[in-house]
Short mmCIF file of C-alpha atoms and ligand atoms in Angstrom, two decimals:
data_model
loop_
_atom_site.label_atom_id
_atom_site.label_comp_id
_atom_site.label_asym_id
_atom_site.label_seq_id
_atom_site.Cartn_x
_atom_site.Cartn_y
_atom_site.Cartn_z
CA UNK A 1 6.30 65.59 -22.97
CA UNK A 2 8.49 68.45 -21.73
CA UNK A 3 10.11 68.56 -25.17
CA UNK A 4 6.78 69.10 -26.90
CA UNK A 5 5.92 71.94 -24.54
CA UNK A 6 9.29 73.63 -25.09
CA UNK A 7 9.00 73.59 -28.87
CA UNK A 8 5.55 75.13 -28.95
CA UNK A 9 6.25 77.69 -26.25
CA UNK A 10 9.26 79.10 -28.07
CA UNK A 11 7.42 79.21 -31.41
CA UNK A 12 5.05 81.94 -30.26
CA UNK A 13 4.01 83.53 -27.00
CA UNK A 14 0.51 84.24 -28.23
CA UNK A 15 -2.19 83.18 -25.73
CA UNK A 16 -3.79 80.84 -28.29
CA UNK A 17 -0.47 79.04 -28.83
CA UNK A 18 -0.01 78.69 -25.08
CA UNK A 19 -3.50 77.31 -24.71
CA UNK A 20 -2.97 74.77 -27.45
CA UNK A 21 0.46 73.75 -26.09
CA UNK A 22 -0.95 73.04 -22.64
CA UNK A 23 -3.82 71.20 -24.30
CA UNK A 24 -1.31 69.09 -26.22
CA UNK A 25 0.73 68.54 -23.05
CA UNK A 26 -2.39 67.28 -21.26
CA UNK A 27 -3.13 64.91 -24.17
CA UNK A 28 0.47 63.71 -24.23
CA UNK A 29 0.36 62.99 -20.49
CA UNK A 30 -2.95 61.16 -20.92
CA UNK A 31 -1.34 59.10 -23.67
CA UNK A 32 1.51 58.07 -21.34
CA UNK A 33 -0.91 57.28 -18.49
CA UNK A 34 -2.99 55.14 -20.87
CA UNK A 35 0.14 53.21 -21.84
CA UNK A 36 0.98 52.76 -18.16
CA UNK A 37 -2.50 51.49 -17.24
CA UNK A 38 -1.89 47.70 -17.58
CA UNK A 39 0.49 48.08 -14.61
CA UNK A 40 -0.51 51.37 -12.97
CA UNK A 41 -4.27 51.00 -13.47
CA UNK A 42 -6.47 53.69 -15.02
CA UNK A 43 -5.51 57.01 -13.48
CA UNK A 44 -8.26 58.54 -11.33
CA UNK A 45 -7.87 61.51 -9.01
CA UNK A 46 -10.10 60.34 -6.15
CA UNK A 47 -11.10 62.23 -2.99
CA UNK A 48 -8.19 61.96 -0.53
CA UNK A 49 -9.45 59.59 2.20
CA UNK A 50 -6.61 57.36 3.31
CA UNK A 51 -4.62 58.60 0.33
CA UNK A 52 -3.19 61.41 2.45
CA UNK A 53 -2.41 59.68 5.75
CA UNK A 54 1.04 61.27 5.94
CA UNK A 55 -0.59 64.66 6.53
CA UNK A 56 -1.10 63.60 10.15
CA UNK A 57 2.67 63.55 10.81
CA UNK A 58 4.81 66.66 11.35
CA UNK A 59 7.52 67.60 8.85
CA UNK A 60 10.32 66.80 11.30
CA UNK A 61 9.25 63.14 11.69
CA UNK A 62 12.24 60.96 10.80
CA UNK A 63 11.22 58.63 7.97
CA UNK A 64 12.68 55.66 9.88
CA UNK A 65 10.09 56.25 12.59
CA UNK A 66 7.18 55.71 10.21
CA UNK A 67 5.58 52.35 9.46
CA UNK A 68 5.34 52.29 5.69
CA UNK A 69 2.93 49.74 4.18
CA UNK A 70 4.19 48.21 0.95
CA UNK A 71 3.46 45.47 -1.57
CA UNK A 72 5.74 42.66 -2.71
CA UNK A 73 6.08 42.10 -6.47
CA UNK A 74 3.67 44.97 -6.88
CA UNK A 75 3.33 44.72 -10.68
CA UNK A 76 1.85 41.18 -10.63
CA UNK A 77 -1.71 42.26 -9.77
CA UNK A 78 -3.11 41.66 -13.27
CA UNK A 79 -1.26 38.44 -14.04
CA UNK A 80 -4.10 35.97 -14.49
CA UNK A 81 -4.80 33.33 -17.15
CA UNK A 82 -6.14 35.90 -19.62
CA UNK A 83 -3.09 38.17 -19.24
CA UNK A 84 -0.69 35.28 -19.59
CA UNK A 85 -2.50 34.07 -22.72
CA UNK A 86 -2.61 37.53 -24.29
CA UNK A 87 1.15 37.95 -23.79
CA UNK A 88 2.10 34.43 -24.90
CA UNK A 89 3.15 35.37 -28.44
CA UNK A 90 5.57 38.02 -27.28
CA UNK A 91 6.75 36.07 -24.21
CA UNK A 92 7.62 33.12 -26.49
CA UNK A 93 10.35 35.30 -28.03
CA UNK A 94 12.17 34.97 -24.69
CA UNK A 95 12.35 31.17 -25.28
CA UNK A 96 11.37 30.24 -21.74
CA UNK A 97 8.57 28.12 -20.33
CA UNK A 98 6.33 30.15 -18.08
CA UNK A 99 4.55 28.22 -15.28
CA UNK A 100 0.89 28.83 -14.38
CA UNK A 101 -0.03 32.43 -13.41
CA UNK A 102 -0.76 31.53 -9.75
CA UNK A 103 3.00 31.01 -9.35
CA UNK A 104 3.70 34.71 -9.92
CA UNK A 105 0.65 36.59 -8.80
CA UNK A 106 1.24 38.31 -5.45
CA UNK A 107 -1.29 41.17 -5.68
CA UNK A 108 -4.72 41.86 -7.05
CA UNK A 109 -5.11 45.64 -7.12
CA UNK A 110 -3.59 48.17 -9.53
CA UNK A 111 -1.00 50.70 -8.31
CA UNK A 112 -3.51 53.57 -8.30
CA UNK A 113 -5.76 51.62 -5.89
CA UNK A 114 -2.78 50.66 -3.72
CA UNK A 115 -1.74 54.32 -3.50
CA UNK A 116 -5.26 55.48 -2.66
CA UNK A 117 -5.53 52.80 0.05
CA UNK A 118 -2.34 54.05 1.70
CA UNK A 119 0.39 51.79 0.24
CA UNK A 120 3.63 53.77 -0.02
CA UNK A 121 6.34 51.20 -0.91
CA UNK A 122 6.41 49.33 -4.22
CA UNK A 123 8.62 46.41 -5.17
CA UNK A 124 9.40 46.78 -8.90
CA UNK A 125 11.21 44.11 -10.94
CA UNK A 126 12.46 45.18 -14.33
CA UNK A 127 14.34 43.79 -17.30
CA UNK A 128 14.46 44.27 -21.06
CA UNK A 129 11.34 43.46 -23.03
CA UNK A 130 11.78 40.54 -25.49
CA UNK A 131 13.19 42.89 -28.15
CA UNK A 132 15.80 44.47 -25.80
CA UNK A 133 14.30 47.90 -26.49
CA UNK A 134 12.59 49.11 -23.33
CA UNK A 135 12.56 48.23 -19.63
CA UNK A 136 9.35 46.50 -18.61
CA UNK A 137 8.08 44.58 -15.57
CA UNK A 138 8.55 40.88 -14.91
CA UNK A 139 8.19 38.36 -12.14
CA UNK A 140 10.65 35.61 -13.05
CA UNK A 141 9.93 34.63 -16.68
CA UNK A 142 6.41 36.09 -16.49
CA UNK A 143 6.29 39.22 -18.65
CA UNK A 144 3.65 41.39 -16.95
CA UNK A 145 2.96 43.81 -19.83
CA UNK A 146 4.69 44.48 -23.13
CA UNK A 147 3.39 48.01 -23.56
CA UNK A 148 3.71 49.55 -20.07
CA UNK A 149 7.33 50.56 -19.77
CA UNK A 150 9.05 51.42 -16.51
CA UNK A 151 9.23 55.02 -17.71
CA UNK A 152 5.47 55.18 -18.48
CA UNK A 153 4.57 53.84 -15.04
CA UNK A 154 6.77 56.43 -13.33
CA UNK A 155 4.56 59.15 -14.86
CA UNK A 156 1.63 57.61 -12.98
CA UNK A 157 3.54 58.05 -9.71
CA UNK A 158 4.54 61.62 -10.67
CA UNK A 159 0.95 62.59 -11.43
CA UNK A 160 -0.26 60.99 -8.19
CA UNK A 161 2.31 62.96 -6.18
CA UNK A 162 1.20 66.20 -7.85
CA UNK A 163 -2.34 65.33 -6.76
CA UNK A 164 -1.24 64.32 -3.21
CA UNK A 165 1.75 66.53 -2.35
CA UNK A 166 1.76 65.59 1.35
CA UNK A 167 2.82 62.02 0.57
CA UNK A 168 6.13 60.19 0.07
CA UNK A 169 6.54 57.07 -2.05
CA UNK A 170 9.33 54.49 -1.81
CA UNK A 171 10.20 52.69 -5.06
CA UNK A 172 12.44 49.64 -4.93
CA UNK A 173 13.98 48.66 -8.25
CA UNK A 174 15.43 45.19 -8.73
CA UNK A 175 16.75 43.60 -11.89
CA UNK A 176 14.87 40.37 -12.64
CA UNK A 177 17.44 37.92 -13.97
CA UNK A 178 15.55 34.84 -15.18
CA UNK A 179 13.33 36.52 -17.76
CA UNK A 180 14.65 35.00 -21.00
CA UNK A 181 16.90 32.22 -22.29
CA UNK A 182 19.43 34.80 -23.45
CA UNK A 183 19.32 37.72 -21.11
CA UNK A 184 22.02 39.68 -19.48
CA UNK A 185 22.24 42.47 -16.95
CA UNK A 186 24.70 44.12 -19.32
CA UNK A 187 25.90 47.68 -19.76
CA UNK A 188 23.14 48.45 -22.26
CA UNK A 189 20.42 47.43 -19.81
CA UNK A 190 22.07 49.24 -16.91
CA UNK A 191 22.46 52.40 -18.98
CA UNK A 192 18.79 52.21 -19.91
CA UNK A 193 17.80 52.15 -16.22
CA UNK A 194 20.26 54.90 -15.36
CA UNK A 195 18.80 57.15 -18.09
CA UNK A 196 15.27 56.64 -16.75
CA UNK A 197 16.40 57.54 -13.23
CA UNK A 198 18.25 60.74 -14.22
CA UNK A 199 15.76 62.16 -16.74
CA UNK A 200 14.66 65.76 -15.98
CA UNK A 201 11.33 64.52 -14.62
CA UNK A 202 13.01 61.85 -12.45
CA UNK A 203 15.44 64.45 -11.09
CA UNK A 204 12.42 66.51 -10.09
CA UNK A 205 10.34 63.78 -8.45
CA UNK A 206 13.02 61.52 -6.92
CA UNK A 207 14.42 63.02 -3.73
CA UNK A 208 18.04 63.84 -4.58
CA UNK A 209 19.37 62.74 -1.21
CA UNK A 210 21.86 59.91 -0.98
CA UNK A 211 22.71 57.08 1.41
CA UNK A 212 20.41 58.18 4.21
CA UNK A 213 16.78 58.81 5.01
CA UNK A 214 15.94 62.26 6.28
CA UNK A 215 12.75 63.76 7.64
CA UNK A 216 9.27 63.54 6.15
CA UNK A 217 9.05 67.27 5.28
CA UNK A 218 11.70 67.29 2.56
CA UNK A 219 10.37 63.99 1.16
CA UNK A 220 6.76 65.11 0.66
CA UNK A 221 5.68 65.03 -2.96
CA UNK A 222 8.80 62.97 -3.73
CA UNK A 223 9.93 59.42 -4.39
CA UNK A 224 12.70 57.75 -2.40
CA UNK A 225 14.70 55.40 -4.56
CA UNK A 226 15.66 52.04 -3.05
CA UNK A 227 18.35 50.58 -5.28
CA UNK A 228 18.24 46.79 -5.16
CA UNK A 229 20.58 46.77 -8.16
CA UNK A 230 24.24 47.37 -8.99
CA UNK A 231 25.42 49.34 -12.03
CA UNK A 232 28.53 47.15 -12.07
CA UNK A 233 28.92 47.17 -15.87
CA UNK A 234 29.22 50.97 -15.95
CA UNK A 235 31.85 53.34 -14.65
CA UNK A 236 31.43 54.05 -10.92
CA UNK A 237 30.49 57.68 -11.70
CA UNK A 238 27.05 56.40 -12.81
CA UNK A 239 26.39 54.89 -9.39
CA UNK A 240 27.68 58.02 -7.67
CA UNK A 241 25.24 60.09 -9.69
CA UNK A 242 22.13 58.24 -8.44
CA UNK A 243 20.20 59.31 -5.35
CA UNK A 244 18.59 57.03 -2.77
CA UNK A 245 19.70 54.07 -0.72
CA UNK A 246 21.75 51.19 -2.09
CA UNK A 247 20.95 47.60 -1.16
CA UNK A 248 23.44 45.64 -3.21
CA UNK A 249 22.04 42.28 -4.38
CA UNK A 250 25.45 40.82 -3.48
CA UNK A 251 24.75 41.61 0.20
CA UNK A 252 21.11 40.50 0.16
CA UNK A 253 21.18 36.88 1.35
CA UNK A 254 18.65 34.78 -0.55
CA UNK A 255 15.61 33.56 1.38
CA UNK A 256 16.89 34.78 4.71
CA UNK A 257 14.72 35.64 7.74
CA UNK A 258 17.34 37.97 9.21
CA UNK A 259 19.63 39.98 6.90
CA UNK A 260 21.76 42.86 8.22
CA UNK A 261 22.78 45.02 5.30
CA UNK A 262 24.99 48.10 5.69
CA UNK A 263 23.66 50.73 3.27
CA UNK A 264 25.84 53.58 4.52
CA UNK A 265 29.29 52.35 5.48
CA UNK A 266 30.61 55.79 6.51
CA UNK A 267 27.94 56.12 9.18
CA UNK A 268 27.48 52.35 9.69
CA UNK A 269 23.78 52.52 8.92
CA UNK A 270 22.31 49.06 8.83
CA UNK A 271 19.04 47.88 7.36
CA UNK A 272 17.46 44.80 8.93
CA UNK A 273 15.62 42.74 6.37
CA UNK A 274 13.35 39.70 6.52
CA UNK A 275 12.96 38.22 3.05
CA UNK A 276 12.19 34.61 3.91
CA UNK A 277 9.91 34.12 0.91
CA UNK A 278 10.05 30.34 0.72
CA UNK A 279 9.43 28.49 4.00
CA UNK A 280 11.79 25.50 4.00
CA UNK A 281 9.13 23.08 5.21
CA UNK A 282 9.44 19.35 4.40
CA UNK A 283 7.84 18.51 1.05
CA UNK A 284 4.20 17.47 1.37
CA UNK A 285 3.66 19.85 4.28
CA UNK A 286 0.24 21.45 4.64
CA UNK A 287 -0.74 25.01 3.79
CA UNK A 288 -1.27 25.60 7.53
CA UNK A 289 2.34 24.59 8.22
CA UNK A 290 3.76 26.82 5.46
CA UNK A 291 1.70 29.81 6.61
CA UNK A 292 2.88 29.17 10.19
CA UNK A 293 6.57 29.26 9.19
CA UNK A 294 6.17 32.43 7.17
CA UNK A 295 4.14 34.17 9.88
CA UNK A 296 6.73 33.16 12.48
CA UNK A 297 9.57 34.76 10.52
CA UNK A 298 7.49 37.92 9.87
CA UNK A 299 6.40 38.30 13.49
CA UNK A 300 9.91 37.78 14.87
CA UNK A 301 11.28 40.46 12.58
CA UNK A 302 8.56 42.97 13.49
CA UNK A 303 9.25 42.32 17.18
CA UNK A 304 12.99 42.77 16.63
CA UNK A 305 12.26 46.31 15.41
CA UNK A 306 10.94 47.14 18.89
CA UNK A 307 14.09 46.05 20.75
CA UNK A 308 16.11 49.28 20.92
CA UNK A 309 16.51 49.56 17.12
CA UNK A 310 13.85 52.24 16.63
CA UNK A 311 16.25 54.46 14.65
CA UNK A 312 17.10 51.67 12.20
CA UNK A 313 15.52 50.82 8.90
CA UNK A 314 13.56 47.56 8.80
CA UNK A 315 12.13 45.86 5.70
CA UNK A 316 9.78 43.02 6.53
CA UNK A 317 8.30 40.95 3.71
CA UNK A 318 5.05 39.32 4.81
CA UNK A 319 4.59 37.48 1.53
CA UNK A 320 5.77 34.00 0.71
CA UNK A 321 5.35 31.07 -1.61
CA UNK A 322 6.29 27.43 -1.69
CA UNK A 323 5.91 26.30 -5.26
CA UNK A 324 8.36 23.44 -4.59
CA UNK A 325 5.80 21.89 -2.25
CA UNK A 326 3.18 19.33 -3.34
CA UNK A 327 0.54 20.70 -3.55
CA UNK A 328 2.09 24.11 -4.25
CA UNK A 329 1.50 26.97 -1.85
CA UNK A 330 0.92 29.91 -4.18
CA UNK A 331 1.59 33.44 -2.89
CA UNK A 332 -2.18 33.88 -2.61
CA UNK A 333 -2.50 30.84 -0.31
CA UNK A 334 0.29 32.00 2.02
CA UNK A 335 -1.26 35.49 2.16
CA UNK A 336 -4.95 34.65 2.49
CA UNK A 337 -5.19 30.93 3.28
CA UNK A 338 -6.78 28.15 1.25
CA UNK A 339 -10.42 28.20 2.32
CA UNK A 340 -11.80 28.07 5.85
CA UNK A 341 -11.93 24.23 5.92
CA UNK A 342 -8.21 23.83 5.19
CA UNK A 343 -6.88 26.98 6.86
CA UNK A 344 -9.37 28.12 9.53
CA UNK A 345 -6.98 30.78 10.86
CA UNK A 346 -6.54 32.30 7.39
CA UNK A 347 -3.21 33.26 5.88
CA UNK A 348 -0.35 35.48 6.98
CA UNK A 349 -2.47 38.58 6.24
CA UNK A 350 -5.23 37.60 8.70
CA UNK A 351 -2.75 36.55 11.35
CA UNK A 352 -0.84 39.81 11.00
CA UNK A 353 -4.02 41.84 11.46
CA UNK A 354 -4.70 39.97 14.75
CA UNK A 355 -1.07 40.47 15.78
CA UNK A 356 -1.21 44.24 15.16
CA UNK A 357 -4.59 44.58 16.87
CA UNK A 358 -3.28 42.80 19.96
CA UNK A 359 -0.08 44.85 20.10
C1 NAG B 1 18.90 40.53 -26.18
O1 NAG B 1 20.14 40.65 -25.50
C2 NAG B 1 20.73 39.40 -25.18
C3 NAG B 1 21.94 39.69 -24.31
O2 NAG B 1 22.84 40.52 -24.95
C4 NAG B 1 21.06 38.67 -26.47
O3 NAG B 1 21.67 37.42 -26.17
C5 NAG B 1 19.77 38.43 -27.23
O4 NAG B 1 20.02 37.81 -28.45
C6 NAG B 1 19.06 39.76 -27.49
N1 NAG B 1 17.72 39.49 -28.05
C7 NAG B 1 17.28 40.10 -29.15
C8 NAG B 1 15.90 39.75 -29.58
O5 NAG B 1 17.98 40.88 -29.78
C1 NAG B 2 27.45 48.82 12.99
O1 NAG B 2 26.06 48.64 13.28
C2 NAG B 2 25.71 47.32 13.63
C3 NAG B 2 24.19 47.24 13.76
O2 NAG B 2 23.66 48.28 14.54
C4 NAG B 2 26.43 46.92 14.93
O3 NAG B 2 26.10 45.58 15.23
C5 NAG B 2 27.94 47.06 14.69
O4 NAG B 2 28.62 46.80 15.90
C6 NAG B 2 28.30 48.46 14.19
N1 NAG B 2 29.72 48.51 13.82
C7 NAG B 2 30.50 49.52 14.14
C8 NAG B 2 31.91 49.43 13.63
O5 NAG B 2 30.12 50.47 14.80
C1 NAG B 3 10.71 30.82 13.79
O1 NAG B 3 11.65 31.73 13.19
C2 NAG B 3 12.94 31.70 13.74
C3 NAG B 3 13.76 32.79 13.07
O2 NAG B 3 13.61 32.74 11.71
C4 NAG B 3 13.55 30.31 13.59
O3 NAG B 3 14.80 30.27 14.20
C5 NAG B 3 12.61 29.27 14.20
O4 NAG B 3 13.10 27.98 13.92
C6 NAG B 3 11.22 29.42 13.63
N1 NAG B 3 10.30 28.49 14.25
C7 NAG B 3 9.33 27.88 13.58
C8 NAG B 3 8.42 26.99 14.36
O5 NAG B 3 9.15 28.05 12.38
C1 NAG B 4 -5.89 24.28 -1.59
O1 NAG B 4 -7.22 23.88 -1.78
C2 NAG B 4 -7.45 23.17 -3.00
C3 NAG B 4 -8.94 22.94 -3.10
O2 NAG B 4 -9.45 22.37 -1.92
C4 NAG B 4 -6.63 21.89 -2.99
O3 NAG B 4 -6.81 21.20 -4.20
C5 NAG B 4 -5.16 22.26 -2.83
O4 NAG B 4 -4.39 21.08 -2.73
C6 NAG B 4 -4.96 23.09 -1.58
N1 NAG B 4 -3.56 23.55 -1.53
C7 NAG B 4 -2.85 23.53 -0.41
C8 NAG B 4 -1.44 24.00 -0.51
O5 NAG B 4 -3.29 23.15 0.66
#
């Protein structure tokens, strides 16, 4: 888009040319936002409401003192039977069997709605599309859209920040590894991600601060990059060139309720992470039991954050799944329960609301 503008603007400085170039720029942006819509949702600039909750906090508020609501596997909101069926032809090229959609679906609102409701942290899982051409979103082998690229979706965030310049967004990027029979987190893929994250527009919208979180003021209207990936197939200068905080997958213990991960070794800055996504209940355990285990891990981690660690970064995942169980506990069941007869106290979401209200 910036290239198109540049060409036309240098061709002539006549007012009519300027008018048509900005008209074309607006159409080009709309085109990108339309392509992003299967993941981002249809872009709407709504009245602020909760969309600008960060306005209430002064510029010198340390970001680590804020409670930032986020969504886990954010891009799965549209992954139902119809989406899975419509993507089957292209997903088949990956030569993997994709289980039922309930396995993967962790959300049910598009990004634009999440943003407008106050969500500020997004968990994004990328890999190559089945033709190894562009980076797209996956959850495991479930391809979530073939046409919305990572780059397209970023334009949705950029536009939203222009419309809500008081706000800060946290984007976590993680390479999804089990997307295809033959897939590799190789140099080509890593370079593709790097190029997206250092494009002129990314340099403008991603806060170019590294290895630490600062104050809210400098982060307003910007994105903070959370790097849950390594660029280990590229020269180390590529990693050095990226902003944000690094959470190396090699330090992120799988399915752990209590991870301590040093993200700034010079200053010994530690992030405390609860990512106990699969309760290790005995097989055949009830939905109530699985919800109880997940809620227990979530609650303990939230309480830990109040024990003299107020200046530390905490990531607490409230979502879980136990697809190994019979019957399976889908993410939706852990989050919202399985009907009032089976789970009268609801899921982790309901129990967390009561926990926060009582705090
Ligand atoms: C995509 O890349 C992988 C890893 O290099 C390779 O094995 C696979 O054949 C490629 N797929 C296509 C469709 O080119
Ligand atoms: C680094 O920080 C962690 C967590 O706050 C603490 O347990 C550890 O003792 C610190 N290490 C050093 C060398 O200061
Ligand atoms: C609750 O969580 C803690 C920390 O993860 C664990 O040690 C304990 O066994 C859990 N208790 C139950 C009942 O799940
Ligand atoms: C959820 O409820 C459905 C319908 O009652 C039932 O078939 C399924 O086994 C339940 N799942 C769990 C994990 O309890």
